[in-house]
Each structure stands twice: as structure tokens, then as C-alpha cells.
CSV table of C-alpha atoms and ligand atoms in Angstrom, one decimal:
chain,number,residue,atom,x,y,z
A,184,ALA,CA,0.0,0.0,0.0
A,185,PRO,CA,1.2,3.6,-0.5
A,186,ALA,CA,2.4,5.5,2.5
A,187,LEU,CA,0.5,8.6,1.5
A,188,THR,CA,-1.9,9.5,-1.3
A,189,LEU,CA,-3.1,13.0,-2.2
A,190,SER,CA,-6.2,12.8,-4.3
A,191,ALA,CA,-7.5,15.9,-6.1
A,192,VAL,CA,-6.3,18.2,-3.3
A,193,VAL,CA,-7.4,21.8,-3.4
A,194,ARG,CA,-6.0,24.5,-1.2
A,195,THR,CA,-6.9,28.1,-1.4
A,196,TYR,CA,-5.8,31.2,0.6
A,197,ARG,CA,-7.8,34.4,1.0
A,198,GLN,CA,-5.6,37.5,0.7
A,199,GLY,CA,-7.9,40.4,1.4
A,200,GLU,CA,-10.5,40.4,-1.4
A,201,ALA,CA,-8.5,38.0,-3.6
A,202,THR,CA,-8.6,34.1,-3.4
A,203,LEU,CA,-5.3,32.4,-4.3
A,204,SER,CA,-5.7,28.8,-5.5
A,205,ILE,CA,-2.4,27.2,-4.7
A,206,LEU,CA,-3.3,23.5,-5.1
A,207,ARG,CA,-6.0,22.9,-7.8
A,208,GLY,CA,-6.6,19.2,-7.7
A,209,ALA,CA,-3.2,17.8,-6.9
A,210,ASP,CA,-2.6,14.1,-7.0
A,211,LEU,CA,0.5,12.4,-5.6
A,212,THR,CA,1.3,8.9,-4.3
A,213,LEU,CA,4.3,8.2,-2.1
A,214,TRP,CA,5.5,4.6,-1.8
A,215,PRO,CA,7.5,3.0,1.1
A,216,GLY,CA,11.2,3.1,0.6
A,217,GLN,CA,11.0,5.8,-2.2
A,218,SER,CA,12.5,9.2,-2.0
A,219,VAL,CA,10.7,11.9,-4.1
A,220,ALA,CA,12.2,15.3,-4.8
A,221,LEU,CA,9.8,18.2,-5.0
A,222,VAL,CA,11.4,20.9,-7.2
A,223,ALA,CA,9.5,24.1,-8.0
A,224,PRO,CA,10.1,27.9,-8.0
A,225,SER,CA,9.4,29.9,-4.9
A,226,GLY,CA,5.7,30.6,-4.5
A,227,ALA,CA,4.7,27.5,-6.5
A,228,GLY,CA,3.2,25.9,-3.4
A,229,LYS,CA,5.8,23.5,-2.1
A,230,SER,CA,5.4,24.3,1.6
A,231,THR,CA,1.6,24.3,1.1
A,232,LEU,CA,1.8,20.8,-0.4
A,233,LEU,CA,4.1,19.6,2.5
A,234,HIS,CA,1.8,21.1,5.1
A,235,VAL,CA,-1.3,19.4,3.6
A,236,ALA,CA,0.5,16.1,3.2
A,237,GLY,CA,1.7,16.4,6.8
A,238,LEU,CA,-1.8,17.1,8.2
A,239,LEU,CA,-0.8,20.5,9.4
A,240,GLU,CA,-3.3,22.2,7.1
A,241,LYS,CA,-6.6,20.9,5.9
A,242,PRO,CA,-7.3,20.8,2.2
A,243,ASP,CA,-10.4,22.8,1.0
A,244,GLY,CA,-11.2,19.9,-1.3
A,245,GLY,CA,-10.0,16.4,-2.1
A,246,GLU,CA,-8.6,13.7,0.2
A,247,VAL,CA,-5.3,12.9,2.0
A,248,TYR,CA,-4.9,9.2,2.8
A,249,VAL,CA,-2.2,8.2,5.3
A,250,GLY,CA,-1.8,4.5,4.4
A,251,ASN,CA,-5.4,3.6,3.6
A,252,ALA,CA,-6.9,6.0,6.2
A,253,PRO,CA,-8.8,9.0,4.8
A,254,THR,CA,-8.1,12.1,6.9
A,255,ALA,CA,-10.3,14.9,5.6
A,256,ALA,CA,-13.2,14.0,7.9
A,257,MET,CA,-11.0,13.6,11.0
A,258,GLY,CA,-11.1,16.1,13.9
A,259,ASP,CA,-8.0,17.9,15.0
A,260,PRO,CA,-7.1,15.6,17.9
A,261,GLU,CA,-7.2,12.6,15.6
A,262,ARG,CA,-5.1,14.4,13.0
A,263,THR,CA,-2.6,15.5,15.6
A,264,ALA,CA,-2.3,11.9,17.0
A,265,LEU,CA,-1.8,10.5,13.5
A,266,ARG,CA,0.7,13.2,12.6
A,267,ARG,CA,2.8,12.4,15.7
A,268,THR,CA,3.1,8.7,14.9
A,269,ALA,CA,2.9,8.5,11.1
A,270,ILE,CA,4.8,11.5,9.9
A,271,GLY,CA,8.3,13.0,10.6
A,272,PHE,CA,9.2,16.5,9.7
A,273,VAL,CA,12.6,18.1,8.8
A,274,TYR,CA,12.9,21.8,8.1
A,275,GLN,CA,15.7,24.1,6.8
A,276,ALA,CA,16.5,25.1,10.4
A,277,HIS,CA,17.1,22.3,12.8
A,278,HIS,CA,14.7,23.5,15.6
A,279,LEU,CA,16.5,21.4,18.2
A,280,LEU,CA,15.9,22.3,21.9
A,281,PRO,CA,19.1,24.2,22.8
A,282,GLU,CA,19.3,23.2,26.4
A,283,PHE,CA,19.1,19.4,25.7
A,284,THR,CA,21.7,17.1,24.3
A,285,ALA,CA,21.5,15.4,20.9
A,286,LEU,CA,20.3,12.2,22.5
A,287,GLU,CA,17.8,14.0,24.7
A,288,ASN,CA,16.4,15.7,21.7
A,289,VAL,CA,15.8,12.3,20.0
A,290,VAL,CA,14.5,10.7,23.2
A,291,LEU,CA,11.9,13.3,24.1
A,292,PRO,CA,9.4,12.6,21.3
A,293,GLN,CA,9.6,8.9,22.0
A,294,MET,CA,8.8,9.4,25.7
A,295,ILE,CA,5.9,11.7,24.7
A,296,ALA,CA,4.7,8.7,22.6
A,297,GLY,CA,4.8,6.5,25.6
A,298,LEU,CA,8.2,4.7,25.5
A,299,THR,CA,10.2,4.2,28.6
A,300,LYS,CA,13.3,6.3,29.0
A,301,ARG,CA,15.4,3.2,28.6
A,302,GLU,CA,13.6,2.1,25.4
A,303,ALA,CA,13.8,5.6,23.9
A,304,GLY,CA,17.5,5.9,24.9
A,305,GLU,CA,18.4,2.6,23.2
A,306,ARG,CA,16.6,3.6,19.9
A,307,GLY,CA,18.0,7.1,20.1
A,308,THR,CA,21.5,5.9,20.5
A,309,GLU,CA,21.1,3.4,17.7
A,310,LEU,CA,19.7,6.1,15.3
A,311,LEU,CA,22.4,8.6,16.1
A,312,SER,CA,25.0,6.0,15.5
A,313,PHE,CA,23.5,5.1,12.2
A,314,LEU,CA,23.6,8.8,11.3
A,315,GLY,CA,27.3,8.9,12.2
A,316,LEU,CA,26.8,10.7,15.5
A,317,GLY,CA,27.8,8.0,17.9
A,318,GLN,CA,30.4,10.2,19.4
A,319,ARG,CA,28.2,13.3,19.7
A,320,THR,CA,25.2,12.0,21.7
A,321,GLY,CA,26.0,14.0,24.8
A,322,HIS,CA,26.6,17.3,22.9
A,323,ARG,CA,24.2,20.2,22.9
A,324,PRO,CA,23.1,21.7,19.6
A,325,ALA,CA,25.5,24.7,20.0
A,326,GLU,CA,28.4,22.3,20.3
A,327,LEU,CA,27.6,20.6,17.0
A,328,SER,CA,28.4,21.6,13.4
A,329,GLY,CA,25.5,22.6,11.0
A,330,GLY,CA,25.6,19.2,9.4
A,331,GLU,CA,25.6,17.4,12.7
A,332,GLN,CA,22.7,19.5,13.9
A,333,GLN,CA,20.7,18.6,10.8
A,334,ARG,CA,21.5,14.9,11.3
A,335,VAL,CA,20.2,15.1,14.9
A,336,ALA,CA,17.0,16.7,13.5
A,337,ILE,CA,16.6,13.8,11.1
A,338,ALA,CA,17.1,11.3,13.9
A,339,ARG,CA,14.4,13.1,15.9
A,340,ALA,CA,12.0,13.2,12.9
A,341,VAL,CA,12.2,9.4,12.6
A,342,ALA,CA,12.5,8.5,16.3
A,343,ASN,CA,8.9,7.3,16.5
A,344,ALA,CA,9.4,5.2,13.3
A,345,PRO,CA,6.9,7.1,11.1
A,346,GLY,CA,6.0,5.7,7.7
A,347,MET,CA,6.7,9.0,6.0
A,348,LEU,CA,9.2,11.8,6.2
A,349,LEU,CA,8.5,15.3,4.9
A,350,ALA,CA,11.4,17.7,4.5
A,351,ASP,CA,11.4,21.3,3.4
A,352,GLU,CA,14.8,22.3,2.1
A,353,PRO,CA,16.6,20.1,4.7
A,354,THR,CA,20.1,21.0,3.3
A,355,GLY,CA,19.3,24.6,2.4
A,356,ASN,CA,21.4,26.1,5.2
A,357,LEU,CA,24.4,23.9,4.6
A,358,ASP,CA,27.5,24.4,2.4
A,359,PRO,CA,27.6,22.1,-0.7
A,360,ARG,CA,29.9,19.5,0.8
A,361,THR,CA,28.0,19.2,4.1
A,362,ALA,CA,24.7,19.2,2.2
A,363,ASP,CA,26.0,16.3,0.1
A,364,HIS,CA,27.0,14.3,3.2
A,365,VAL,CA,23.8,15.0,5.1
A,366,PHE,CA,21.8,14.0,2.0
A,367,ALA,CA,23.7,10.8,1.6
A,368,THR,CA,23.0,9.9,5.2
A,369,LEU,CA,19.4,10.7,4.7
A,370,THR,CA,19.0,8.5,1.7
A,371,SER,CA,20.7,5.5,3.3
A,372,LEU,CA,18.3,6.0,6.2
A,373,ILE,CA,15.3,6.0,3.8
A,374,ARG,CA,16.5,2.8,2.2
A,375,ALA,CA,17.3,1.1,5.5
A,376,THR,CA,13.9,1.9,7.1
A,377,GLY,CA,11.6,1.7,4.1
A,378,LEU,CA,10.4,5.3,4.8
A,379,ALA,CA,8.5,7.2,2.1
A,380,ALA,CA,10.1,10.6,1.7
A,381,LEU,CA,9.0,13.8,0.0
A,382,ILE,CA,11.8,16.3,0.0
A,383,ALA,CA,11.5,19.9,-1.3
A,384,THR,CA,14.8,21.1,-2.6
A,385,HIS,CA,16.4,23.7,-4.9
A,386,ASN,CA,19.5,21.5,-5.2
A,387,MET,CA,19.2,19.8,-8.6
A,388,ASP,CA,22.3,17.5,-7.9
A,389,LEU,CA,20.5,16.1,-4.9
A,390,ALA,CA,17.2,15.8,-6.7
A,391,ALA,CA,18.9,13.9,-9.5
A,392,ARG,CA,19.9,11.2,-6.9
A,393,MET,CA,16.4,10.6,-5.6
A,394,ASP,CA,14.1,7.9,-6.9
A,395,ARG,CA,11.6,10.3,-8.5
A,396,ARG,CA,11.2,14.0,-9.2
A,397,VAL,CA,8.0,16.0,-9.2
A,398,THR,CA,7.1,19.7,-9.7
A,399,LEU,CA,4.1,21.9,-9.2
A,400,GLN,CA,2.5,23.5,-12.3
A,401,ASP,CA,-0.6,25.5,-12.1
A,402,GLY,CA,-1.5,23.9,-8.8
A,403,LEU,CA,-1.0,20.3,-10.0
A,404,VAL,CA,1.7,17.8,-9.3
A,405,VAL,CA,3.6,16.9,-12.5
A,406,GLU,CA,6.2,14.1,-12.8
A,407,LEU,CA,9.6,15.2,-14.2
A,408,ASP,CA,11.8,13.2,-16.5
B,1954,LIG,P1,6.7,27.6,-1.9
B,1954,LIG,O1,7.0,26.8,-0.7
B,1954,LIG,O2,6.8,26.9,-3.2
B,1954,LIG,O3,7.6,28.8,-2.0
B,1954,LIG,P2,4.2,28.3,-0.6
B,1954,LIG,O4,3.4,27.1,-0.5
B,1954,LIG,O5,5.0,28.8,0.7
B,1954,LIG,O6,5.2,28.2,-1.8
B,1954,LIG,O7,3.3,29.5,-1.0
B,1954,LIG,C1,2.5,29.5,-2.2
B,1954,LIG,C2,1.7,30.7,-2.3
B,1954,LIG,O8,0.7,30.7,-1.3
B,1954,LIG,C3,2.5,32.0,-2.1
B,1954,LIG,O9,2.0,33.0,-3.0
B,1954,LIG,C4,2.2,32.4,-0.7
B,1954,LIG,O10,2.2,33.8,-0.5
B,1954,LIG,C5,0.8,31.9,-0.5
B,1954,LIG,N1,0.5,31.5,0.9
B,1954,LIG,C6,1.1,30.5,1.6
B,1954,LIG,N2,0.6,30.4,2.8
B,1954,LIG,C7,-0.3,31.3,3.0
B,1954,LIG,C8,-1.2,31.7,4.0
B,1954,LIG,N3,-1.2,31.1,5.2
B,1954,LIG,N4,-2.1,32.7,3.8
B,1954,LIG,C9,-2.1,33.4,2.6
B,1954,LIG,N5,-1.3,33.0,1.5
B,1954,LIG,C10,-0.4,32.0,1.7
B,1955,LIG,P1,3.2,20.1,19.8
B,1955,LIG,O1,3.4,18.8,20.3
B,1955,LIG,O2,4.3,21.0,20.0
B,1955,LIG,O3,1.8,20.7,20.1
B,1955,LIG,P2,2.0,19.6,17.2
B,1955,LIG,O4,1.2,18.4,17.8
B,1955,LIG,O5,1.2,20.8,17.0
B,1955,LIG,O6,3.2,19.9,18.2
B,1955,LIG,O7,2.7,19.1,15.9
B,1955,LIG,C1,3.3,17.9,15.7
B,1955,LIG,C2,4.4,18.0,14.7
B,1955,LIG,O8,4.1,18.9,13.7
B,1955,LIG,C3,5.7,18.5,15.3
B,1955,LIG,O9,6.7,17.8,14.8
B,1955,LIG,C4,5.7,20.0,14.9
B,1955,LIG,O10,7.1,20.4,14.8
B,1955,LIG,C5,5.0,20.0,13.6
B,1955,LIG,N1,4.3,21.3,13.4
B,1955,LIG,C6,3.2,21.7,14.2
B,1955,LIG,N2,2.7,22.9,13.7
B,1955,LIG,C7,3.5,23.2,12.6
B,1955,LIG,C8,3.5,24.3,11.7
B,1955,LIG,N3,2.6,25.3,11.7
B,1955,LIG,N4,4.4,24.3,10.7
B,1955,LIG,C9,5.3,23.3,10.6
B,1955,LIG,N5,5.4,22.2,11.5
B,1955,LIG,C10,4.5,22.2,12.5
């Protein structure tokens, strides 16, 4: 089954008197283990698409299925609960909690989800090691490089083993070499876990290395290549 399906999704914003139709019937299917690059100019609606896919915004029309579950008729508590377990988010800025260590940042969402401190610690340590941060678990964000901070943010995003990862310019703040390394780590994680990933990026070199590329044209998702 797909990890996520957008079916005829419509999203409009009111700006004063005007109505902006950002998504006009967008369709997209994300499969487990597949990384999809979302490449489109600023203002095309990439963030809007990610927010609707991530159940942060409700579509004005159409349906968003997480696995086989339709979400449009769900209430906010149900959407929030599903978002916390089924979807991981990574942004351009790491948004780590500054007074906590790398490991604590990864442990926290798991404890909120009901794991014991010990279970969460074991999974967090394993994840950080997989991402090449085995020697950095006790460091606070300010003591880590930009690439390391972003790898901790990736570990946190997948700490609760979501089926899907949504990322908005995850390497946008990094120099090219660091971006390359963080991206390679991210793709090996996607392969190892069978995550479905939708990653908005302006970096065409990185997009070329993903399984699939899509863009937004007149509010629709269009496959590239
Ligand atoms: P991208 O991520 O591709 O740059 P966005 O999805 O952020 O595009 O925005 C697409 C368009 O929708 C832009 O014109 C933006 O100004 C508008 N927009 C986004 N969010 C809102 C909002 N909350 N209210 C009004 N307009 C919005
Ligand atoms: P919290 O537990 O802080 O109340 P939520 O339940 O609102 O967080 O959100 C769950 C996830 O969605 C978190 O990973 C959070 O970072 C992300 N999130 C919430 N609101 C937004 C937003 N407006 N834009 C981007 N991400 C958000």
C-alpha cells in the first residue's frame, strides 16, 4: 500500500479580497522506501503541499490518505495523533531544543509517545550511531556543526518510526559538501527503514539522486523526466 496519497487536493488562501488557488486538484502517491524530490520555484506551493501532506493544514477539497486511512473528515485531535506517529518533519532550520543534548532531543518525542526512558534511549543511541553521531550523543546543539545538527534533526524526525518523512529544504542552510553528506546519510536511512520521503529542494544535484522528481505546475503535481 502507498504510505501517502493525495487525491484531487485543493488548497486556497484568502488574501484580502482575492482568493489564491495554490493547489487545484493535486494528485500524488508516495511509496514506502521511495524518495521523491519536490522541485519548483518559490511561491509554487511546495510548503503548502508539504503542510497538507503532513496534516498541518486541511485541504479545501480532495482527500489525503495516510496509508489507507482518509483524513479529511478527521477532527483535529485525531489528525494530531496520526501526525505524531505516522509523519516525521525536517525543516531548513534544525529547531532542536538548545538546552538538551543530541540524545535527549531524540529521546523526548519517544517518551511523549509512551516509550520508557530506557527504550527511547536505546533507539535514540542506535539512530544517532546510524547517522554517524555515535560520538556526539552528549553534545548540545550549539556544540555541533551545522551538518551534525541537521542529522540530529533527522534522527528526531524518525524517532517514532513514522512511515513517512516530509522535508522542506533540509540542506538549504548547509555548504555544498556538508549538504551532500547529510543528504547521503538521509538516503541511506530512507533505504534502511523503508520510509517514504517527500523532500522539497532547490538543489538539482541532490534531486537527481532521488528515486523520483515532481514539480508543481498551475496547482497540479507533475512528474519530471
Ligand atoms: P513555496 O513553498 O513553493 O515557496 P508556498 O506554499 O509557501 O510556496 O506558497 C505558495 C503561495 O501561497 C504564495 O503565494 C504564498 O504567498 C501563499 N500562501 C502560503 N501560505 C499562505 C497563508 N497562510 N495565507 C495566505 N497566503 C499564503
Ligand atoms: P506540539 O506537540 O508542540 O503541540 P503539534 O502536535 O502541533 O506539536 O505538531 C506535531 C508536529 O508537527 C511537530 O513535529 C511539529 O514540529 C510539527 N508542526 C506543528 N505545527 C506546525 C506548523 N505550523 N508548521 C510546521 N510544522 C508544524
